Amino acid sequence: VLSADISVKDFYPPVMITTIIDAHSNSIRKLTQTLRESVEGIHIFPFASAESMIDAMTHVGISPTLAVISIDQVVYEQDIPFCKSITTYWPACKIIVFYPQRKMLRPFLKLGPHGFLKTDADAQEIRECVEWVLSGRRYCNNDFIDWIIGI
């Protein structure tokens, strides 16, 4: 059973979401809106790439709790080393992969993400995924499970 809303008071360190994508895409707007409405006290920092996120966050000394990597035309396979280094810089950081199509997932499996969400996920599923991941569990949507079973 899910709580009605997630609060940063339920997690330590405080939740900080980093989105790695073009912040103007419709899927990221929906994701950030849902997170702002669902997670009390959340801070969302959009970046164009994992490299720019790492540079900025290390420069100011912020340790993210959760990184959401949205796979689209902006994030390519050559970005994987930078995405992988997120957990090198911040071992406690959880990663959720937000994806439009299964065929784009294979290279991101190397990251060992804590959650997988399809870009068309509804608000309830986004909340559920974030709650599971922040509580230390892994979250896989049905589309991802069907894809893995079919490999």
Tab-separated table of N, CA and C in Angstrom:
chain	number	residue	atom	x	y	z
A	1	VAL	N	0.855	-1.180	0.000
A	1	VAL	CA	0.000	0.000	0.000
A	1	VAL	C	0.891	1.230	0.000
A	2	LEU	N	0.615	2.156	-0.920
A	2	LEU	CA	1.389	3.381	-1.017
A	2	LEU	C	0.850	4.443	-0.082
A	3	SER	N	1.760	5.242	0.446
A	3	SER	CA	1.293	6.387	1.213
A	3	SER	C	0.710	7.397	0.236
A	4	ALA	N	-0.156	8.261	0.722
A	4	ALA	CA	-0.794	9.249	-0.154
A	4	ALA	C	0.243	10.151	-0.786
A	5	ASP	N	1.229	10.560	-0.026
A	5	ASP	CA	2.303	11.398	-0.532
A	5	ASP	C	3.605	10.979	0.128
A	6	ILE	N	4.696	11.194	-0.591
A	6	ILE	CA	6.010	10.888	-0.070
A	6	ILE	C	6.556	12.195	0.492
A	7	SER	N	7.275	12.145	1.565
A	7	SER	CA	7.875	13.347	2.135
A	7	SER	C	9.370	13.147	2.258
A	8	VAL	N	10.136	14.217	2.010
A	8	VAL	CA	11.577	14.094	2.163
A	8	VAL	C	11.940	13.802	3.608
A	9	LYS	N	11.052	14.080	4.529
A	9	LYS	CA	11.321	13.783	5.934
A	9	LYS	C	11.441	12.272	6.151
A	10	ASP	N	10.887	11.483	5.225
A	10	ASP	CA	10.939	10.028	5.346
A	10	ASP	C	12.281	9.452	4.902
A	11	PHE	N	13.136	10.259	4.302
A	11	PHE	CA	14.387	9.766	3.732
A	11	PHE	C	15.562	10.616	4.178
A	12	TYR	N	16.715	9.982	4.311
A	12	TYR	CA	17.936	10.721	4.598
A	12	TYR	C	19.013	10.168	3.690
A	13	PRO	N	19.818	10.995	3.024
A	13	PRO	CA	19.765	12.451	3.050
A	13	PRO	C	18.547	12.982	2.311
A	14	PRO	N	18.263	14.286	2.426
A	14	PRO	CA	17.083	14.846	1.763
A	14	PRO	C	17.079	14.536	0.267
A	15	VAL	N	15.889	14.387	-0.279
A	15	VAL	CA	15.747	14.021	-1.684
A	15	VAL	C	16.120	15.191	-2.585
A	16	MET	N	16.987	14.923	-3.528
A	16	MET	CA	17.301	15.907	-4.553
A	16	MET	C	17.254	15.156	-5.874
A	17	ILE	N	16.412	15.592	-6.771
A	17	ILE	CA	16.248	14.926	-8.052
A	17	ILE	C	17.066	15.660	-9.101
A	18	THR	N	17.788	14.923	-9.887
A	18	THR	CA	18.515	15.497	-11.001
A	18	THR	C	17.981	14.866	-12.272
A	19	THR	N	17.458	15.659	-13.177
A	19	THR	CA	17.002	15.101	-14.444
A	19	THR	C	18.084	15.346	-15.481
A	20	ILE	N	18.375	14.324	-16.245
A	20	ILE	CA	19.431	14.413	-17.249
A	20	ILE	C	18.768	14.327	-18.622
A	21	ILE	N	18.434	15.481	-19.164
A	21	ILE	CA	17.696	15.538	-20.431
A	21	ILE	C	17.470	16.984	-20.807
A	22	ASP	N	16.925	17.189	-21.984
A	22	ASP	CA	16.416	18.494	-22.389
A	22	ASP	C	15.204	18.767	-21.495
A	23	ALA	N	15.315	19.755	-20.643
A	23	ALA	CA	14.278	20.005	-19.634
A	23	ALA	C	12.954	20.469	-20.219
A	24	HIS	N	12.888	20.690	-21.513
A	24	HIS	CA	11.658	21.182	-22.121
A	24	HIS	C	10.819	20.078	-22.749
A	25	SER	N	11.271	18.833	-22.691
A	25	SER	CA	10.485	17.769	-23.304
A	25	SER	C	9.208	17.542	-22.498
A	26	ASN	N	8.158	17.097	-23.168
A	26	ASN	CA	6.871	16.870	-22.513
A	26	ASN	C	6.959	15.819	-21.415
A	27	SER	N	7.719	14.742	-21.654
A	27	SER	CA	7.794	13.674	-20.659
A	27	SER	C	8.473	14.160	-19.379
A	28	ILE	N	9.505	14.964	-19.501
A	28	ILE	CA	10.180	15.479	-18.305
A	28	ILE	C	9.322	16.507	-17.592
A	29	ARG	N	8.588	17.318	-18.346
A	29	ARG	CA	7.678	18.267	-17.684
A	29	ARG	C	6.651	17.530	-16.841
A	30	LYS	N	6.095	16.440	-17.392
A	30	LYS	CA	5.114	15.646	-16.647
A	30	LYS	C	5.766	15.022	-15.414
A	31	LEU	N	6.961	14.478	-15.575
A	31	LEU	CA	7.668	13.858	-14.466
A	31	LEU	C	7.957	14.871	-13.362
A	32	THR	N	8.508	16.021	-13.709
A	32	THR	CA	8.845	17.013	-12.682
A	32	THR	C	7.588	17.562	-12.011
A	33	GLN	N	6.513	17.758	-12.759
A	33	GLN	CA	5.264	18.230	-12.162
A	33	GLN	C	4.733	17.205	-11.158
A	34	THR	N	4.731	15.939	-11.549
A	34	THR	CA	4.262	14.881	-10.646
A	34	THR	C	5.124	14.825	-9.393
A	35	LEU	N	6.432	14.926	-9.552
A	35	LEU	CA	7.318	14.879	-8.388
A	35	LEU	C	7.102	16.073	-7.471
A	36	ARG	N	6.954	17.257	-8.051
A	36	ARG	CA	6.719	18.451	-7.233
A	36	ARG	C	5.406	18.347	-6.451
A	37	GLU	N	4.388	17.749	-7.069
A	37	GLU	CA	3.092	17.598	-6.409
A	37	GLU	C	3.103	16.477	-5.365
A	38	SER	N	3.990	15.500	-5.523
A	38	SER	CA	3.956	14.299	-4.689
A	38	SER	C	4.982	14.278	-3.570
A	39	VAL	N	6.109	14.928	-3.764
A	39	VAL	CA	7.203	14.825	-2.812
A	39	VAL	C	7.422	16.181	-2.151
A	40	GLU	N	7.044	16.262	-0.888
A	40	GLU	CA	7.154	17.510	-0.138
A	40	GLU	C	8.623	17.913	-0.001
A	41	GLY	N	8.938	19.164	-0.326
A	41	GLY	CA	10.285	19.687	-0.137
A	41	GLY	C	11.309	19.235	-1.156
A	42	ILE	N	10.871	18.731	-2.291
A	42	ILE	CA	11.798	18.217	-3.298
A	42	ILE	C	12.514	19.370	-4.013
A	43	HIS	N	13.729	19.114	-4.437
A	43	HIS	CA	14.506	20.061	-5.235
A	43	HIS	C	14.824	19.374	-6.556
A	44	ILE	N	14.507	20.013	-7.665
A	44	ILE	CA	14.740	19.419	-8.980
A	44	ILE	C	15.730	20.288	-9.742
A	45	PHE	N	16.803	19.669	-10.204
A	45	PHE	CA	17.838	20.368	-10.950
A	45	PHE	C	17.954	19.750	-12.342
A	46	PRO	N	17.472	20.420	-13.380
A	46	PRO	CA	17.585	19.849	-14.732
A	46	PRO	C	18.964	20.124	-15.350
A	47	PHE	N	19.503	19.136	-16.028
A	47	PHE	CA	20.774	19.261	-16.737
A	47	PHE	C	20.634	18.656	-18.126
A	48	ALA	N	21.467	19.108	-19.042
A	48	ALA	CA	21.431	18.597	-20.411
A	48	ALA	C	22.147	17.263	-20.528
A	49	SER	N	23.096	16.987	-19.636
A	49	SER	CA	23.861	15.740	-19.727
A	49	SER	C	24.373	15.343	-18.347
A	50	ALA	N	24.805	14.097	-18.239
A	50	ALA	CA	25.387	13.624	-16.983
A	50	ALA	C	26.680	14.375	-16.697
A	51	GLU	N	27.445	14.671	-17.736
A	51	GLU	CA	28.706	15.387	-17.550
A	51	GLU	C	28.467	16.768	-16.925
A	52	SER	N	27.485	17.510	-17.449
A	52	SER	CA	27.212	18.842	-16.898
A	52	SER	C	26.667	18.744	-15.471
A	53	MET	N	25.905	17.682	-15.178
A	53	MET	CA	25.401	17.477	-13.828
A	53	MET	C	26.548	17.248	-12.853
A	54	ILE	N	27.463	16.359	-13.223
A	54	ILE	CA	28.588	16.042	-12.345
A	54	ILE	C	29.439	17.285	-12.095
A	55	ASP	N	29.739	18.035	-13.154
A	55	ASP	CA	30.536	19.256	-13.002
A	55	ASP	C	29.873	20.237	-12.044
A	56	ALA	N	28.595	20.496	-12.252
A	56	ALA	CA	27.893	21.492	-11.440
A	56	ALA	C	27.711	21.036	-9.999
A	57	MET	N	27.268	19.801	-9.804
A	57	MET	CA	26.977	19.316	-8.455
A	57	MET	C	28.244	19.174	-7.616
A	58	THR	N	29.342	18.716	-8.223
A	58	THR	CA	30.584	18.610	-7.462
A	58	THR	C	31.149	19.995	-7.161
A	59	HIS	N	30.955	20.918	-8.069
A	59	HIS	CA	31.456	22.282	-7.867
A	59	HIS	C	30.791	22.945	-6.653
A	60	VAL	N	29.499	22.749	-6.498
A	60	VAL	CA	28.787	23.379	-5.376
A	60	VAL	C	28.654	22.452	-4.165
A	61	GLY	N	29.097	21.216	-4.296
A	61	GLY	CA	29.086	20.298	-3.160
A	61	GLY	C	27.739	19.697	-2.817
A	62	ILE	N	26.857	19.554	-3.808
A	62	ILE	CA	25.542	18.948	-3.571
A	62	ILE	C	25.632	17.452	-3.867
A	63	SER	N	25.074	16.642	-2.989
A	63	SER	CA	25.032	15.198	-3.193
A	63	SER	C	23.596	14.782	-3.500
A	64	PRO	N	23.316	14.415	-4.743
A	64	PRO	CA	21.945	14.008	-5.070
A	64	PRO	C	21.606	12.655	-4.467
A	65	THR	N	20.358	12.494	-4.087
A	65	THR	CA	19.860	11.226	-3.575
A	65	THR	C	19.336	10.369	-4.718
A	66	LEU	N	18.795	11.022	-5.749
A	66	LEU	CA	18.165	10.318	-6.848
A	66	LEU	C	18.470	11.030	-8.154
A	67	ALA	N	18.949	10.274	-9.144
A	67	ALA	CA	19.165	10.822	-10.478
A	67	ALA	C	18.198	10.135	-11.429
A	68	VAL	N	17.463	10.917	-12.190
A	68	VAL	CA	16.559	10.372	-13.195
A	68	VAL	C	17.200	10.611	-14.552
A	69	ILE	N	17.519	9.529	-15.238
A	69	ILE	CA	18.148	9.626	-16.550
A	69	ILE	C	17.069	9.344	-17.578
A	70	SER	N	16.745	10.348	-18.357
A	70	SER	CA	15.720	10.176	-19.376
A	70	SER	C	16.402	9.925	-20.705
A	71	ILE	N	16.091	8.792	-21.289
A	71	ILE	CA	16.718	8.397	-22.546
A	71	ILE	C	15.892	8.948	-23.693
A	72	ASP	N	16.496	9.778	-24.487
A	72	ASP	CA	15.882	10.214	-25.738
A	72	ASP	C	17.003	10.622	-26.672
A	73	GLN	N	16.740	11.510	-27.586
A	73	GLN	CA	17.757	11.914	-28.545
A	73	GLN	C	18.932	12.623	-27.873
A	74	VAL	N	18.739	13.150	-26.668
A	74	VAL	CA	19.789	13.900	-25.980
A	74	VAL	C	20.812	12.972	-25.336
A	75	VAL	N	20.356	11.854	-24.782
A	75	VAL	CA	21.252	10.940	-24.078
A	75	VAL	C	21.580	9.772	-24.993
A	76	TYR	N	22.837	9.644	-25.365
A	76	TYR	CA	23.289	8.595	-26.270
A	76	TYR	C	24.205	7.637	-25.524
A	77	GLU	N	24.586	6.576	-26.206
A	77	GLU	CA	25.442	5.569	-25.585
A	77	GLU	C	26.770	6.154	-25.114
A	78	GLN	N	27.308	7.166	-25.790
A	78	GLN	CA	28.577	7.744	-25.355
A	78	GLN	C	28.451	8.489	-24.028
A	79	ASP	N	27.220	8.770	-23.581
A	79	ASP	CA	27.006	9.406	-22.278
A	79	ASP	C	27.059	8.403	-21.125
A	80	ILE	N	27.072	7.109	-21.437
A	80	ILE	CA	27.024	6.091	-20.385
A	80	ILE	C	28.195	6.205	-19.409
A	81	PRO	N	29.436	6.453	-19.869
A	81	PRO	CA	30.513	6.594	-18.868
A	81	PRO	C	30.245	7.702	-17.858
A	82	PHE	N	29.657	8.806	-18.305
A	82	PHE	CA	29.339	9.889	-17.378
A	82	PHE	C	28.190	9.488	-16.456
A	83	CYS	N	27.199	8.795	-17.018
A	83	CYS	CA	26.086	8.326	-16.186
A	83	CYS	C	26.602	7.341	-15.139
A	84	LYS	N	27.508	6.458	-15.537
A	84	LYS	CA	28.088	5.482	-14.612
A	84	LYS	C	28.850	6.181	-13.499
A	85	SER	N	29.488	7.301	-13.827
A	85	SER	CA	30.286	7.990	-12.811
A	85	SER	C	29.421	8.700	-11.769
A	86	ILE	N	28.108	8.802	-12.009
A	86	ILE	CA	27.217	9.377	-10.997
A	86	ILE	C	27.343	8.585	-9.698
A	87	THR	N	27.308	7.262	-9.796
A	87	THR	CA	27.401	6.455	-8.583
A	87	THR	C	28.845	6.350	-8.082
A	88	THR	N	29.814	6.713	-8.903
A	88	THR	CA	31.193	6.787	-8.422
A	88	THR	C	31.348	8.010	-7.523
A	89	TYR	N	30.805	9.134	-7.966
A	89	TYR	CA	30.870	10.361	-7.169
A	89	TYR	C	29.951	10.288	-5.948
A	90	TRP	N	28.770	9.706	-6.125
A	90	TRP	CA	27.769	9.654	-5.061
A	90	TRP	C	27.254	8.225	-4.933
A	91	PRO	N	27.965	7.364	-4.201
A	91	PRO	CA	27.570	5.948	-4.106
A	91	PRO	C	26.148	5.715	-3.594
A	92	ALA	N	25.630	6.608	-2.782
A	92	ALA	CA	24.277	6.430	-2.244
A	92	ALA	C	23.191	6.888	-3.211
A	93	CYS	N	23.580	7.501	-4.314
A	93	CYS	CA	22.610	8.020	-5.282
A	93	CYS	C	21.908	6.869	-5.998
A	94	LYS	N	20.598	6.926	-6.035
A	94	LYS	CA	19.788	5.930	-6.747
A	94	LYS	C	19.520	6.451	-8.158
A	95	ILE	N	19.429	5.546	-9.119
A	95	ILE	CA	19.199	5.939	-10.510
A	95	ILE	C	17.911	5.313	-11.017
A	96	ILE	N	17.072	6.152	-11.627
A	96	ILE	CA	15.871	5.676	-12.322
A	96	ILE	C	16.054	6.015	-13.796
A	97	VAL	N	15.843	5.035	-14.656
A	97	VAL	CA	15.910	5.248	-16.100
A	97	VAL	C	14.486	5.450	-16.611
A	98	PHE	N	14.282	6.566	-17.272
A	98	PHE	CA	12.990	6.986	-17.815
A	98	PHE	C	13.111	6.825	-19.323
A	99	TYR	N	12.408	5.869	-19.933
A	99	TYR	CA	12.669	5.526	-21.332
A	99	TYR	C	11.399	5.503	-22.189
A	100	PRO	N	11.541	5.849	-23.497
A	100	PRO	CA	10.396	5.818	-24.401
A	100	PRO	C	10.221	4.472	-25.113
A	101	GLN	N	11.337	3.803	-25.425
A	101	GLN	CA	11.283	2.564	-26.196
A	101	GLN	C	12.256	1.554	-25.614
A	102	ARG	N	11.859	0.292	-25.616
A	102	ARG	CA	12.706	-0.768	-25.069
A	102	ARG	C	14.066	-0.844	-25.753
A	103	LYS	N	14.099	-0.629	-27.067
A	103	LYS	CA	15.353	-0.801	-27.815
A	103	LYS	C	16.450	0.140	-27.330
A	104	MET	N	16.092	1.194	-26.616
A	104	MET	CA	17.085	2.145	-26.132
A	104	MET	C	17.647	1.751	-24.764
A	105	LEU	N	17.115	0.703	-24.150
A	105	LEU	CA	17.490	0.336	-22.785
A	105	LEU	C	18.793	-0.440	-22.649
A	106	ARG	N	19.097	-1.298	-23.600
A	106	ARG	CA	20.209	-2.244	-23.446
A	106	ARG	C	21.499	-1.594	-22.928
A	107	PRO	N	21.992	-0.498	-23.512
A	107	PRO	CA	23.250	0.061	-22.992
A	107	PRO	C	23.138	0.607	-21.566
A	108	PHE	N	21.945	0.957	-21.147
A	108	PHE	CA	21.766	1.536	-19.820
A	108	PHE	C	21.651	0.483	-18.724
A	109	LEU	N	21.532	-0.787	-19.110
A	109	LEU	CA	21.501	-1.852	-18.107
A	109	LEU	C	22.823	-1.919	-17.354
A	110	LYS	N	23.914	-1.487	-18.012
A	110	LYS	CA	25.239	-1.495	-17.387
A	110	LYS	C	25.306	-0.572	-16.178
A	111	LEU	N	24.415	0.387	-16.098
A	111	LEU	CA	24.420	1.337	-14.992
A	111	LEU	C	23.931	0.718	-13.690
A	112	GLY	N	23.230	-0.403	-13.788
A	112	GLY	CA	22.642	-1.003	-12.598
A	112	GLY	C	21.584	-0.112	-11.971
A	113	PRO	N	20.657	0.411	-12.800
A	113	PRO	CA	19.643	1.315	-12.256
A	113	PRO	C	18.786	0.663	-11.179
A	114	HIS	N	18.219	1.499	-10.355
A	114	HIS	CA	17.355	1.032	-9.279
A	114	HIS	C	15.894	1.000	-9.712
A	115	GLY	N	15.574	1.696	-10.811
A	115	GLY	CA	14.203	1.715	-11.295
A	115	GLY	C	14.130	1.965	-12.789
A	116	PHE	N	13.068	1.460	-13.395
A	116	PHE	CA	12.797	1.665	-14.816
A	116	PHE	C	11.368	2.147	-14.967
A	117	LEU	N	11.196	3.261	-15.656
A	117	LEU	CA	9.869	3.830	-15.906
A	117	LEU	C	9.753	4.191	-17.376
A	118	LYS	N	8.627	3.864	-17.977
A	118	LYS	CA	8.369	4.275	-19.349
A	118	LYS	C	7.895	5.732	-19.336
A	119	THR	N	8.241	6.498	-20.364
A	119	THR	CA	7.918	7.921	-20.380
A	119	THR	C	6.421	8.197	-20.339
A	120	ASP	N	5.602	7.213	-20.680
A	120	ASP	CA	4.156	7.437	-20.619
A	120	ASP	C	3.553	6.983	-19.277
A	121	ALA	N	4.403	6.765	-18.264
A	121	ALA	CA	3.912	6.353	-16.945
A	121	ALA	C	2.987	7.420	-16.375
A	122	ASP	N	1.949	6.953	-15.689
A	122	ASP	CA	1.037	7.920	-15.063
A	122	ASP	C	1.603	8.376	-13.715
A	123	ALA	N	0.966	9.369	-13.136
A	123	ALA	CA	1.458	9.967	-11.888
A	123	ALA	C	1.568	8.937	-10.765
A	124	GLN	N	0.596	8.037	-10.661
A	124	GLN	CA	0.617	7.014	-9.604
A	124	GLN	C	1.845	6.114	-9.747
A	125	GLU	N	2.153	5.701	-10.979
A	125	GLU	CA	3.305	4.827	-11.198
A	125	GLU	C	4.614	5.567	-10.905
A	126	ILE	N	4.701	6.838	-11.269
A	126	ILE	CA	5.903	7.631	-10.969
A	126	ILE	C	6.108	7.708	-9.457
A	127	ARG	N	5.042	8.013	-8.718
A	127	ARG	CA	5.136	8.080	-7.255
A	127	ARG	C	5.566	6.731	-6.670
A	128	GLU	N	4.959	5.663	-7.173
A	128	GLU	CA	5.287	4.327	-6.678
A	128	GLU	C	6.755	4.000	-6.919
A	129	CYS	N	7.239	4.291	-8.118
A	129	CYS	CA	8.634	4.012	-8.454
A	129	CYS	C	9.581	4.778	-7.530
A	130	VAL	N	9.333	6.065	-7.351
A	130	VAL	CA	10.199	6.882	-6.499
A	130	VAL	C	10.160	6.375	-5.061
A	131	GLU	N	8.987	6.037	-4.565
A	131	GLU	CA	8.876	5.539	-3.197
A	131	GLU	C	9.641	4.233	-3.022
A	132	TRP	N	9.501	3.326	-3.971
A	132	TRP	CA	10.209	2.036	-3.890
A	132	TRP	C	11.717	2.266	-3.903
A	133	VAL	N	12.189	3.058	-4.859
A	133	VAL	CA	13.629	3.267	-5.023
A	133	VAL	C	14.225	3.961	-3.798
A	134	LEU	N	13.562	4.992	-3.301
A	134	LEU	CA	14.098	5.706	-2.143
A	134	LEU	C	14.044	4.879	-0.855
A	135	SER	N	13.192	3.854	-0.835
A	135	SER	CA	13.139	2.994	0.348
A	135	SER	C	14.104	1.807	0.231
A	136	GLY	N	14.929	1.806	-0.842
A	136	GLY	CA	15.960	0.784	-0.978
A	136	GLY	C	15.590	-0.406	-1.830
A	137	ARG	N	14.401	-0.388	-2.417
A	137	ARG	CA	13.988	-1.489	-3.283
A	137	ARG	C	14.208	-1.118	-4.744
A	138	ARG	N	14.072	-2.083	-5.612
A	138	ARG	CA	14.170	-1.844	-7.058
A	138	ARG	C	12.761	-1.827	-7.638
A	139	TYR	N	12.596	-1.050	-8.719
A	139	TYR	CA	11.281	-0.942	-9.347
A	139	TYR	C	11.424	-1.187	-10.844
A	140	CYS	N	10.642	-2.112	-11.360
A	140	CYS	CA	10.600	-2.373	-12.804
A	140	CYS	C	9.139	-2.354	-13.226
A	141	ASN	N	8.831	-1.562	-14.241
A	141	ASN	CA	7.460	-1.539	-14.739
A	141	ASN	C	7.187	-2.799	-15.556
A	142	ASN	N	5.934	-3.047	-15.875
A	142	ASN	CA	5.563	-4.263	-16.604
A	142	ASN	C	6.186	-4.326	-17.991
A	143	ASP	N	6.308	-3.182	-18.669
A	143	ASP	CA	6.921	-3.160	-19.991
A	143	ASP	C	8.364	-3.651	-19.931
A	144	PHE	N	9.104	-3.202	-18.932
A	144	PHE	CA	10.496	-3.612	-18.765
A	144	PHE	C	10.576	-5.111	-18.467
A	145	ILE	N	9.712	-5.605	-17.588
A	145	ILE	CA	9.712	-7.024	-17.241
A	145	ILE	C	9.417	-7.876	-18.480
A	146	ASP	N	8.427	-7.468	-19.279
A	146	ASP	CA	8.114	-8.197	-20.516
A	146	ASP	C	9.305	-8.230	-21.458
A	147	TRP	N	10.037	-7.117	-21.542
A	147	TRP	CA	11.200	-7.037	-22.426
A	147	TRP	C	12.319	-7.969	-21.946
A	148	ILE	N	12.598	-7.951	-20.647
A	148	ILE	CA	13.662	-8.800	-20.090
A	148	ILE	C	13.333	-10.271	-20.270
A	149	ILE	N	12.088	-10.646	-20.051
A	149	ILE	CA	11.683	-12.043	-20.212
A	149	ILE	C	11.858	-12.485	-21.670
A	150	GLY	N	11.658	-11.542	-22.596
A	150	GLY	CA	11.764	-11.861	-24.017
A	150	GLY	C	13.171	-11.853	-24.586
A	151	ILE	N	14.172	-11.409	-23.790
A	151	ILE	CA	15.552	-11.355	-24.313
A	151	ILE	C	16.085	-12.739	-24.545
